[in-house]
PDB file of C-alpha atoms in Angstrom:
ATOM      1  CA  MET A   1     214.092   4.616 -46.274  1.00  0.00           C
ATOM      2  CA  THR A   2     212.863   6.592 -49.274  1.00  0.00           C
ATOM      3  CA  LEU A   3     211.337   4.481 -52.025  1.00  0.00           C
ATOM      4  CA  LYS A   4     213.155   4.620 -55.365  1.00  0.00           C
ATOM      5  CA  LEU A   5     212.133   3.730 -58.898  1.00  0.00           C
ATOM      6  CA  SER A   6     213.980   0.533 -59.784  1.00  0.00           C
ATOM      7  CA  LYS A   7     216.174   0.137 -62.847  1.00  0.00           C
ATOM      8  CA  VAL A   8     213.618  -2.290 -64.269  1.00  0.00           C
ATOM      9  CA  LYS A   9     210.796   0.221 -63.846  1.00  0.00           C
ATOM     10  CA  LEU A  10     212.950   3.005 -65.288  1.00  0.00           C
ATOM     11  CA  SER A  11     213.647   0.807 -68.298  1.00  0.00           C
ATOM     12  CA  LEU A  12     209.914   0.216 -68.636  1.00  0.00           C
ATOM     13  CA  ALA A  13     209.240   3.969 -68.591  1.00  0.00           C
ATOM     14  CA  ARG A  14     211.957   4.486 -71.170  1.00  0.00           C
ATOM     15  CA  GLU A  15     210.456   1.834 -73.415  1.00  0.00           C
ATOM     16  CA  TYR A  16     207.076   3.515 -73.138  1.00  0.00           C
ATOM     17  CA  LEU A  17     208.470   6.888 -74.177  1.00  0.00           C
ATOM     18  CA  MET A  18     210.527   5.471 -77.028  1.00  0.00           C
ATOM     19  CA  THR A  19     207.629   3.498 -78.496  1.00  0.00           C
ATOM     20  CA  LYS A  20     204.538   5.527 -77.591  1.00  0.00           C
ATOM     21  CA  GLY A  21     205.759   8.957 -76.520  1.00  0.00           C
ATOM     22  CA  ARG A  22     206.130  12.116 -78.551  1.00  0.00           C
ATOM     23  CA  ASP A  23     209.450  12.710 -80.261  1.00  0.00           C
ATOM     24  CA  LEU A  24     209.965  15.699 -77.958  1.00  0.00           C
ATOM     25  CA  GLU A  25     209.798  13.589 -74.793  1.00  0.00           C
ATOM     26  CA  LYS A  26     212.037  10.965 -76.384  1.00  0.00           C
ATOM     27  CA  GLU A  27     214.755  13.570 -76.815  1.00  0.00           C
ATOM     28  CA  LEU A  28     214.129  15.011 -73.352  1.00  0.00           C
ATOM     29  CA  TYR A  29     214.607  11.558 -71.850  1.00  0.00           C
ATOM     30  CA  LYS A  30     217.865  11.115 -73.734  1.00  0.00           C
ATOM     31  CA  TYR A  31     219.018  14.558 -72.608  1.00  0.00           C
ATOM     32  CA  HIS A  32     218.255  14.042 -68.918  1.00  0.00           C
ATOM     33  CA  PHE A  33     219.197  10.373 -68.594  1.00  0.00           C
ATOM     34  CA  GLU A  34     221.561   9.442 -71.423  1.00  0.00           C
ATOM     35  CA  ASN A  35     223.704  12.544 -72.016  1.00  0.00           C
ATOM     36  CA  GLY A  36     221.611  13.347 -75.040  1.00  0.00           C
ATOM     37  CA  SER A  37     222.009  16.415 -77.193  1.00  0.00           C
ATOM     38  CA  LYS A  38     220.497  19.799 -76.346  1.00  0.00           C
ATOM     39  CA  LYS A  39     220.344  20.451 -80.085  1.00  0.00           C
ATOM     40  CA  SER A  40     218.130  17.402 -80.559  1.00  0.00           C
ATOM     41  CA  VAL A  41     215.643  18.708 -77.991  1.00  0.00           C
ATOM     42  CA  ILE A  42     215.623  22.132 -79.639  1.00  0.00           C
ATOM     43  CA  TYR A  43     215.145  20.534 -83.061  1.00  0.00           C
ATOM     44  CA  GLU A  44     211.984  18.804 -81.833  1.00  0.00           C
ATOM     45  CA  LEU A  45     210.728  21.848 -79.933  1.00  0.00           C
ATOM     46  CA  GLU A  46     211.139  24.071 -83.000  1.00  0.00           C
ATOM     47  CA  LYS A  47     208.459  21.988 -84.718  1.00  0.00           C
ATOM     48  CA  TYR A  48     205.933  23.584 -82.356  1.00  0.00           C
ATOM     49  CA  GLN A  49     207.125  27.159 -82.953  1.00  0.00           C
ATOM     50  CA  GLY A  50     205.394  29.426 -85.454  1.00  0.00           C
ATOM     51  CA  GLU A  51     206.842  32.145 -87.638  1.00  0.00           C
ATOM     52  CA  ASN A  52     205.834  34.747 -85.037  1.00  0.00           C
ATOM     53  CA  GLY A  53     207.982  33.005 -82.404  1.00  0.00           C
ATOM     54  CA  GLY A  54     205.104  31.642 -80.341  1.00  0.00           C
ATOM     55  CA  PHE A  55     204.350  27.976 -79.720  1.00  0.00           C
ATOM     56  CA  LYS A  56     201.259  25.846 -80.296  1.00  0.00           C
ATOM     57  CA  ASN A  57     200.028  22.272 -79.857  1.00  0.00           C
ATOM     58  CA  LEU A  58     202.333  21.446 -76.944  1.00  0.00           C
ATOM     59  CA  GLY A  59     199.430  20.399 -74.715  1.00  0.00           C
ATOM     60  CA  GLU A  60     198.045  23.357 -72.797  1.00  0.00           C
ATOM     61  CA  GLY A  61     196.853  25.747 -75.491  1.00  0.00           C
ATOM     62  CA  GLU A  62     195.308  25.797 -78.930  1.00  0.00           C
ATOM     63  CA  ARG A  63     196.494  23.267 -81.462  1.00  0.00           C
ATOM     64  CA  LEU A  64     196.257  25.493 -84.516  1.00  0.00           C
ATOM     65  CA  SER A  65     197.540  28.891 -83.398  1.00  0.00           C
ATOM     66  CA  GLU A  66     200.444  30.135 -81.324  1.00  0.00           C
ATOM     67  CA  ASN A  67     199.475  31.025 -77.771  1.00  0.00           C
ATOM     68  CA  ALA A  68     200.790  32.017 -74.364  1.00  0.00           C
ATOM     69  CA  MET A  69     199.983  28.709 -72.664  1.00  0.00           C
ATOM     70  CA  ASP A  70     202.072  26.596 -75.013  1.00  0.00           C
ATOM     71  CA  THR A  71     204.767  29.261 -75.077  1.00  0.00           C
ATOM     72  CA  ASN A  72     205.080  28.863 -71.313  1.00  0.00           C
ATOM     73  CA  MET A  73     205.402  25.095 -71.766  1.00  0.00           C
ATOM     74  CA  ALA A  74     208.129  25.623 -74.348  1.00  0.00           C
ATOM     75  CA  PHE A  75     210.113  27.893 -72.053  1.00  0.00           C
ATOM     76  CA  GLN A  76     209.822  25.383 -69.218  1.00  0.00           C
ATOM     77  CA  ILE A  77     211.671  22.991 -71.503  1.00  0.00           C
ATOM     78  CA  LEU A  78     214.182  25.600 -72.642  1.00  0.00           C
ATOM     79  CA  HIS A  79     214.930  26.362 -69.002  1.00  0.00           C
ATOM     80  CA  ASP A  80     215.386  22.671 -68.184  1.00  0.00           C
ATOM     81  CA  ILE A  81     217.971  22.216 -70.936  1.00  0.00           C
ATOM     82  CA  ASN A  82     219.768  25.464 -70.066  1.00  0.00           C
ATOM     83  CA  ALA A  83     219.135  27.010 -73.469  1.00  0.00           C
ATOM     84  CA  SER A  84     221.009  30.289 -73.841  1.00  0.00           C
ATOM     85  CA  SER A  85     219.790  33.612 -75.168  1.00  0.00           C
ATOM     86  CA  ASN A  86     221.950  33.010 -78.238  1.00  0.00           C
ATOM     87  CA  GLU A  87     219.592  30.277 -79.425  1.00  0.00           C
ATOM     88  CA  GLU A  88     217.284  31.431 -82.216  1.00  0.00           C
ATOM     89  CA  ILE A  89     214.376  29.536 -80.673  1.00  0.00           C
ATOM     90  CA  VAL A  90     214.796  31.574 -77.478  1.00  0.00           C
ATOM     91  CA  ARG A  91     215.190  34.926 -79.205  1.00  0.00           C
ATOM     92  CA  ASN A  92     212.121  34.368 -81.357  1.00  0.00           C
ATOM     93  CA  GLY A  93     210.133  33.164 -78.363  1.00  0.00           C
ATOM     94  CA  ILE A  94     211.005  36.223 -76.303  1.00  0.00           C
ATOM     95  CA  ASP A  95     210.029  38.451 -79.232  1.00  0.00           C
ATOM     96  CA  TYR A  96     206.651  36.705 -79.332  1.00  0.00           C
ATOM     97  CA  ILE A  97     206.095  37.277 -75.615  1.00  0.00           C
ATOM     98  CA  MET A  98     206.849  40.981 -75.914  1.00  0.00           C
ATOM     99  CA  ASN A  99     204.860  41.469 -79.120  1.00  0.00           C
ATOM    100  CA  SER A 100     201.747  39.657 -77.864  1.00  0.00           C
ATOM    101  CA  TYR A 101     201.393  41.797 -74.730  1.00  0.00           C
ATOM    102  CA  ASP A 102     198.203  43.872 -74.566  1.00  0.00           C
ATOM    103  CA  LYS A 103     199.501  47.203 -73.291  1.00  0.00           C
ATOM    104  CA  ASP A 104     196.035  48.572 -72.580  1.00  0.00           C
ATOM    105  CA  LEU A 105     194.912  45.640 -70.442  1.00  0.00           C
ATOM    106  CA  LYS A 106     198.440  44.896 -69.206  1.00  0.00           C
ATOM    107  CA  TYR A 107     197.718  41.303 -70.069  1.00  0.00           C
ATOM    108  CA  TRP A 108     198.626  38.294 -72.201  1.00  0.00           C
ATOM    109  CA  TYR A 109     195.723  36.315 -73.607  1.00  0.00           C
ATOM    110  CA  PRO A 110     196.091  32.599 -72.747  1.00  0.00           C
ATOM    111  CA  ASN A 111     194.817  31.761 -76.232  1.00  0.00           C
ATOM    112  CA  GLN A 112     194.045  33.960 -79.210  1.00  0.00           C
ATOM    113  CA  LYS A 113     190.332  33.192 -78.955  1.00  0.00           C
ATOM    114  CA  ASP A 114     190.088  34.439 -75.348  1.00  0.00           C
ATOM    115  CA  SER A 115     188.367  37.693 -76.221  1.00  0.00           C
ATOM    116  CA  PRO A 116     186.607  39.549 -74.760  1.00  0.00           C
ATOM    117  CA  VAL A 117     188.539  39.230 -71.549  1.00  0.00           C
ATOM    118  CA  GLU A 118     186.457  38.248 -68.524  1.00  0.00           C
ATOM    119  CA  TYR A 119     186.966  40.008 -65.195  1.00  0.00           C
ATOM    120  CA  TYR A 120     188.444  36.949 -63.462  1.00  0.00           C
ATOM    121  CA  MET A 121     191.081  36.681 -66.189  1.00  0.00           C
ATOM    122  CA  ILE A 122     192.630  40.015 -65.260  1.00  0.00           C
ATOM    123  CA  THR A 123     192.248  39.617 -61.492  1.00  0.00           C
ATOM    124  CA  ASP A 124     192.837  36.414 -59.505  1.00  0.00           C
ATOM    125  CA  LYS A 125     193.586  34.286 -62.609  1.00  0.00           C
ATOM    126  CA  TRP A 126     195.838  36.899 -64.240  1.00  0.00           C
ATOM    127  CA  ALA A 127     199.025  35.127 -63.225  1.00  0.00           C
ATOM    128  CA  ASN A 128     198.324  32.171 -65.516  1.00  0.00           C
ATOM    129  CA  PRO A 129     199.900  32.778 -67.988  1.00  0.00           C
ATOM    130  CA  CYS A 130     201.117  36.322 -67.315  1.00  0.00           C
ATOM    131  CA  ALA A 131     203.367  35.883 -64.262  1.00  0.00           C
ATOM    132  CA  GLU A 132     205.128  32.939 -65.860  1.00  0.00           C
ATOM    133  CA  LEU A 133     205.718  34.765 -69.125  1.00  0.00           C
ATOM    134  CA  ILE A 134     207.317  37.555 -67.104  1.00  0.00           C
ATOM    135  CA  ALA A 135     209.499  34.922 -65.447  1.00  0.00           C
ATOM    136  CA  TYR A 136     211.023  34.042 -68.811  1.00  0.00           C
ATOM    137  CA  LEU A 137     211.515  37.697 -69.650  1.00  0.00           C
ATOM    138  CA  HIS A 138     213.639  37.830 -66.498  1.00  0.00           C
ATOM    139  CA  GLU A 139     215.478  34.631 -67.354  1.00  0.00           C
ATOM    140  CA  TYR A 140     216.471  36.097 -70.716  1.00  0.00           C
ATOM    141  CA  GLN A 141     216.475  39.735 -69.663  1.00  0.00           C
ATOM    142  CA  GLU A 142     219.396  40.617 -71.923  1.00  0.00           C
ATOM    143  CA  LEU A 143     216.862  40.326 -74.772  1.00  0.00           C
ATOM    144  CA  VAL A 144     214.267  42.553 -73.084  1.00  0.00           C
ATOM    145  CA  PRO A 145     214.181  46.371 -72.878  1.00  0.00           C
ATOM    146  CA  THR A 146     214.779  47.412 -69.272  1.00  0.00           C
ATOM    147  CA  HIS A 147     211.737  49.688 -69.100  1.00  0.00           C
ATOM    148  CA  PHE A 148     209.401  46.972 -70.391  1.00  0.00           C
ATOM    149  CA  LEU A 149     210.718  44.409 -67.921  1.00  0.00           C
ATOM    150  CA  ALA A 150     210.298  46.872 -65.054  1.00  0.00           C
ATOM    151  CA  GLU A 151     206.758  47.725 -66.157  1.00  0.00           C
ATOM    152  CA  VAL A 152     205.483  44.155 -66.366  1.00  0.00           C
ATOM    153  CA  THR A 153     207.259  43.130 -63.156  1.00  0.00           C
ATOM    154  CA  GLU A 154     205.595  45.995 -61.310  1.00  0.00           C
ATOM    155  CA  GLN A 155     202.254  44.845 -62.693  1.00  0.00           C
ATOM    156  CA  ALA A 156     202.894  41.312 -61.440  1.00  0.00           C
ATOM    157  CA  MET A 157     203.624  42.506 -57.935  1.00  0.00           C
ATOM    158  CA  LYS A 158     200.390  44.524 -57.974  1.00  0.00           C
ATOM    159  CA  LYS A 159     198.484  41.344 -58.844  1.00  0.00           C
ATOM    160  CA  LEU A 160     200.202  39.238 -56.169  1.00  0.00           C
ATOM    161  CA  PRO A 161     197.716  40.107 -53.360  1.00  0.00           C
ATOM    162  CA  LEU A 162     194.914  38.606 -55.492  1.00  0.00           C
ATOM    163  CA  LEU A 163     196.460  35.144 -55.297  1.00  0.00           C
ATOM    164  CA  ASN A 164     194.116  32.774 -53.448  1.00  0.00           C
ATOM    165  CA  LYS A 165     193.525  29.117 -52.623  1.00  0.00           C
ATOM    166  CA  ASP A 166     191.642  28.537 -55.889  1.00  0.00           C
ATOM    167  CA  GLY A 167     194.641  29.607 -57.937  1.00  0.00           C
ATOM    168  CA  TRP A 168     196.424  26.288 -58.438  1.00  0.00           C
ATOM    169  CA  PHE A 169     198.133  27.367 -61.611  1.00  0.00           C
ATOM    170  CA  ALA A 170     198.326  31.058 -60.792  1.00  0.00           C
ATOM    171  CA  THR A 171     200.349  30.067 -57.732  1.00  0.00           C
ATOM    172  CA  LEU A 172     202.607  27.859 -59.817  1.00  0.00           C
ATOM    173  CA  CYS A 173     203.210  30.684 -62.289  1.00  0.00           C
ATOM    174  CA  PHE A 174     204.115  33.085 -59.491  1.00  0.00           C
ATOM    175  CA  LEU A 175     206.567  30.561 -58.047  1.00  0.00           C
ATOM    176  CA  ARG A 176     208.288  30.330 -61.419  1.00  0.00           C
ATOM    177  CA  LEU A 177     208.543  34.100 -61.408  1.00  0.00           C
ATOM    178  CA  ALA A 178     209.957  34.026 -57.869  1.00  0.00           C
ATOM    179  CA  GLU A 179     212.817  31.809 -59.052  1.00  0.00           C
ATOM    180  CA  ARG A 180     213.980  34.496 -61.463  1.00  0.00           C
ATOM    181  CA  VAL A 181     213.568  37.868 -59.745  1.00  0.00           C
ATOM    182  CA  GLU A 182     215.665  39.686 -57.163  1.00  0.00           C
ATOM    183  CA  ASP A 183     215.614  38.388 -53.600  1.00  0.00           C
ATOM    184  CA  SER A 184     213.325  41.080 -52.203  1.00  0.00           C
ATOM    185  CA  LEU A 185     210.604  40.264 -54.737  1.00  0.00           C
ATOM    186  CA  ARG A 186     211.146  36.530 -54.406  1.00  0.00           C
ATOM    187  CA  GLU A 187     210.622  36.754 -50.658  1.00  0.00           C
ATOM    188  CA  LYS A 188     207.350  38.653 -51.102  1.00  0.00           C
ATOM    189  CA  ILE A 189     206.040  36.091 -53.574  1.00  0.00           C
ATOM    190  CA  VAL A 190     207.031  33.093 -51.473  1.00  0.00           C
ATOM    191  CA  GLU A 191     205.552  34.654 -48.341  1.00  0.00           C
ATOM    192  CA  LYS A 192     202.229  35.154 -50.123  1.00  0.00           C
ATOM    193  CA  VAL A 193     202.223  31.645 -51.577  1.00  0.00           C
ATOM    194  CA  GLU A 194     202.904  30.121 -48.172  1.00  0.00           C
ATOM    195  CA  THR A 195     199.674  31.606 -46.805  1.00  0.00           C
ATOM    196  CA  ASN A 196     197.589  29.510 -49.220  1.00  0.00           C
ATOM    197  CA  ILE A 197     199.709  26.530 -50.185  1.00  0.00           C
ATOM    198  CA  PHE A 198     198.178  23.983 -47.806  1.00  0.00           C
ATOM    199  CA  ASP A 199     194.724  24.928 -49.060  1.00  0.00           C
ATOM    200  CA  ILE A 200     195.957  24.280 -52.599  1.00  0.00           C
ATOM    201  CA  ILE A 201     197.941  21.052 -52.589  1.00  0.00           C
ATOM    202  CA  GLU A 202     196.216  17.702 -52.192  1.00  0.00           C
ATOM    203  CA  THR A 203     197.644  15.816 -49.213  1.00  0.00           C
ATOM    204  CA  ARG A 204     195.184  12.887 -49.072  1.00  0.00           C
ATOM    205  CA  LYS A 205     196.837   9.803 -50.525  1.00  0.00           C
ATOM    206  CA  GLU A 206     193.523   8.228 -51.506  1.00  0.00           C
ATOM    207  CA  ILE A 207     192.860  11.143 -53.872  1.00  0.00           C
ATOM    208  CA  TRP A 208     196.223  11.316 -55.632  1.00  0.00           C
ATOM    209  CA  SER A 209     195.714   8.559 -58.198  1.00  0.00           C
ATOM    210  CA  ASN A 210     191.976   8.897 -58.653  1.00  0.00           C
ATOM    211  CA  ASP A 211     191.053  12.560 -58.958  1.00  0.00           C
ATOM    212  CA  TYR A 212     192.495  15.607 -60.645  1.00  0.00           C
ATOM    213  CA  CYS A 213     194.276  17.565 -57.947  1.00  0.00           C
ATOM    214  CA  ALA A 214     197.119  19.961 -57.239  1.00  0.00           C
ATOM    215  CA  LYS A 215     200.142  17.686 -56.986  1.00  0.00           C
ATOM    216  CA  PRO A 216     202.511  18.646 -54.149  1.00  0.00           C
ATOM    217  CA  PHE A 217     205.633  18.287 -56.290  1.00  0.00           C
ATOM    218  CA  TRP A 218     204.422  20.934 -58.729  1.00  0.00           C
ATOM    219  CA  TYR A 219     205.249  23.543 -56.104  1.00  0.00           C
ATOM    220  CA  ALA A 220     208.573  22.021 -55.077  1.00  0.00           C
ATOM    221  CA  PRO A 221     209.936  20.186 -58.140  1.00  0.00           C
ATOM    222  CA  SER A 222     213.393  19.796 -56.619  1.00  0.00           C
ATOM    223  CA  PRO A 223     215.171  20.094 -53.264  1.00  0.00           C
ATOM    224  CA  ARG A 224     216.401  23.492 -54.484  1.00  0.00           C
ATOM    225  CA  SER A 225     212.846  24.848 -54.641  1.00  0.00           C
ATOM    226  CA  SER A 226     211.840  27.657 -52.289  1.00  0.00           C
ATOM    227  CA  LEU A 227     209.028  25.552 -50.805  1.00  0.00           C
ATOM    228  CA  TYR A 228     210.983  22.304 -50.514  1.00  0.00           C
ATOM    229  CA  SER A 229     211.420  22.372 -46.734  1.00  0.00           C
ATOM    230  CA  LEU A 230     207.794  23.303 -46.220  1.00  0.00           C
ATOM    231  CA  LEU A 231     206.385  20.648 -48.546  1.00  0.00           C
ATOM    232  CA  LYS A 232     208.823  17.728 -48.466  1.00  0.00           C
ATOM    233  CA  GLU A 233     206.673  15.706 -46.064  1.00  0.00           C
ATOM    234  CA  HIS A 234     204.065  15.689 -48.839  1.00  0.00           C
ATOM    235  CA  THR A 235     206.156  15.768 -52.018  1.00  0.00           C
ATOM    236  CA  ILE A 236     208.205  12.676 -51.181  1.00  0.00           C
ATOM    237  CA  PRO A 237     205.173  10.482 -50.314  1.00  0.00           C
ATOM    238  CA  TYR A 238     203.440  11.771 -53.429  1.00  0.00           C
ATOM    239  CA  LEU A 239     206.382  10.784 -55.613  1.00  0.00           C
ATOM    240  CA  ALA A 240     206.496   7.393 -53.897  1.00  0.00           C
ATOM    241  CA  ASN A 241     202.849   6.988 -54.860  1.00  0.00           C
ATOM    242  CA  GLU A 242     203.761   7.731 -58.483  1.00  0.00           C
ATOM    243  CA  ILE A 243     206.310   4.918 -58.340  1.00  0.00           C
ATOM    244  CA  LEU A 244     203.811   2.481 -56.846  1.00  0.00           C
ATOM    245  CA  SER A 245     201.056   3.354 -59.319  1.00  0.00           C
ATOM    246  CA  GLN A 246     203.155   3.243 -62.498  1.00  0.00           C
ATOM    247  CA  GLU A 247     201.201   1.527 -65.270  1.00  0.00           C
ATOM    248  CA  ASP A 248     202.228  -1.873 -66.611  1.00  0.00           C
ATOM    249  CA  GLU A 249     203.089  -0.249 -69.952  1.00  0.00           C
ATOM    250  CA  GLY A 250     205.590   1.999 -68.177  1.00  0.00           C
ATOM    251  CA  ASN A 251     203.823   5.354 -68.220  1.00  0.00           C
ATOM    252  CA  PHE A 252     202.798   7.232 -65.096  1.00  0.00           C
ATOM    253  CA  ILE A 253     199.070   7.628 -64.612  1.00  0.00           C
ATOM    254  CA  LEU A 254     196.821  10.497 -65.619  1.00  0.00           C
ATOM    255  CA  ASN A 255     194.379  11.348 -62.840  1.00  0.00           C
ATOM    256  CA  TRP A 256     191.967  13.005 -65.261  1.00  0.00           C
ATOM    257  CA  GLU A 257     190.264  12.192 -68.574  1.00  0.00           C
ATOM    258  CA  ALA A 258     192.465  13.629 -71.306  1.00  0.00           C
ATOM    259  CA  ASP A 259     190.200  12.468 -74.161  1.00  0.00           C
ATOM    260  CA  THR A 260     191.870  13.120 -77.534  1.00  0.00           C
ATOM    261  CA  GLY A 261     194.988  14.384 -75.779  1.00  0.00           C
ATOM    262  CA  GLU A 262     195.577  11.185 -73.812  1.00  0.00           C
ATOM    263  CA  LYS A 263     198.593  10.005 -75.801  1.00  0.00           C
ATOM    264  CA  GLU A 264     200.447  13.312 -75.610  1.00  0.00           C
ATOM    265  CA  TRP A 265     199.629  13.857 -71.938  1.00  0.00           C
ATOM    266  CA  LYS A 266     200.830  10.387 -70.969  1.00  0.00           C
ATOM    267  CA  SER A 267     204.090  11.275 -72.678  1.00  0.00           C
ATOM    268  CA  ILE A 268     204.287  14.679 -70.960  1.00  0.00           C
ATOM    269  CA  ILE A 269     203.410  13.374 -67.495  1.00  0.00           C
ATOM    270  CA  THR A 270     205.741  10.378 -67.715  1.00  0.00           C
ATOM    271  CA  MET A 271     208.683  12.642 -68.534  1.00  0.00           C
ATOM    272  CA  GLU A 272     207.648  15.144 -65.854  1.00  0.00           C
ATOM    273  CA  VAL A 273     207.530  12.476 -63.154  1.00  0.00           C
ATOM    274  CA  LEU A 274     210.842  10.941 -64.224  1.00  0.00           C
ATOM    275  CA  ARG A 275     212.507  14.342 -64.179  1.00  0.00           C
ATOM    276  CA  THR A 276     211.189  15.075 -60.690  1.00  0.00           C
ATOM    277  CA  LEU A 277     212.143  11.653 -59.352  1.00  0.00           C
ATOM    278  CA  LYS A 278     215.662  12.295 -60.616  1.00  0.00           C
ATOM    279  CA  ASN A 279     215.710  15.695 -58.901  1.00  0.00           C
ATOM    280  CA  TYR A 280     214.753  14.009 -55.631  1.00  0.00           C
ATOM    281  CA  ASP A 281     217.277  11.173 -56.066  1.00  0.00           C
ATOM    282  CA  MET A 282     214.399   8.700 -56.141  1.00  0.00           C
ATOM    283  CA  ILE A 283     215.656   6.597 -59.067  1.00  0.00           C
ATOM    284  CA  SER A 284     218.085   3.701 -58.793  1.00  0.00           C
ATOM    285  CA  LEU A 285     220.458   4.697 -61.598  1.00  0.00           C
TER     286      LEU A 285
END
């Protein structure tokens, strides 16, 4: 029988988010578990959006300037709440993605300070953040000129063969692109990812809670994921381990030192795990 997070433990996680989490995760919890308002999530997310449409200080990128990394995080949230292309936050974000593209390098800088560009950034690590940004251009393609979308998609497919076992996040970004492109391209991406995926994910239970590693559920966040069948024998035990290792305060553990970002990352990770447990029907609701 699959282990499930109990109602008591869910309540504990909720209490953690409501008392110690960021306002953004508070509203995300309400949206996903309490029929909360999409508008309330967008209201909180807009606080991280700059006048140029990009996002900052969400966790991955620079705190003081809009950047591609945090813009990807923002669009992950917009996708999860089914935000439409009519939303101003979406339209401005898509404008930022298009306007921040370096046409000469065919590249998006992860952060504004990442100049000059190193060779690895435009080869095997290109996909993070570029492939994922292209994914959101596809998701909201009615806002994107057809020729531009075709150009950047072609560039992504040219970079696909460079994907390797060291590309934890590059692989994740390509999978997010695969979810949003036509079937023929999706199949090519998934086929490539499958050649490396077991060299990427951490399958040793003794490592999961103690060392920073590629979590299996990242690559199959729901039973609808392309890699679900391939990875479920690892994703389900991993999620069970998250349940068993939940902290007494209610948050789910960080398996790395987050330093000054510890508070925000505990909030982010706790919501991420809860969302995935719900996707896998591993919560007693």
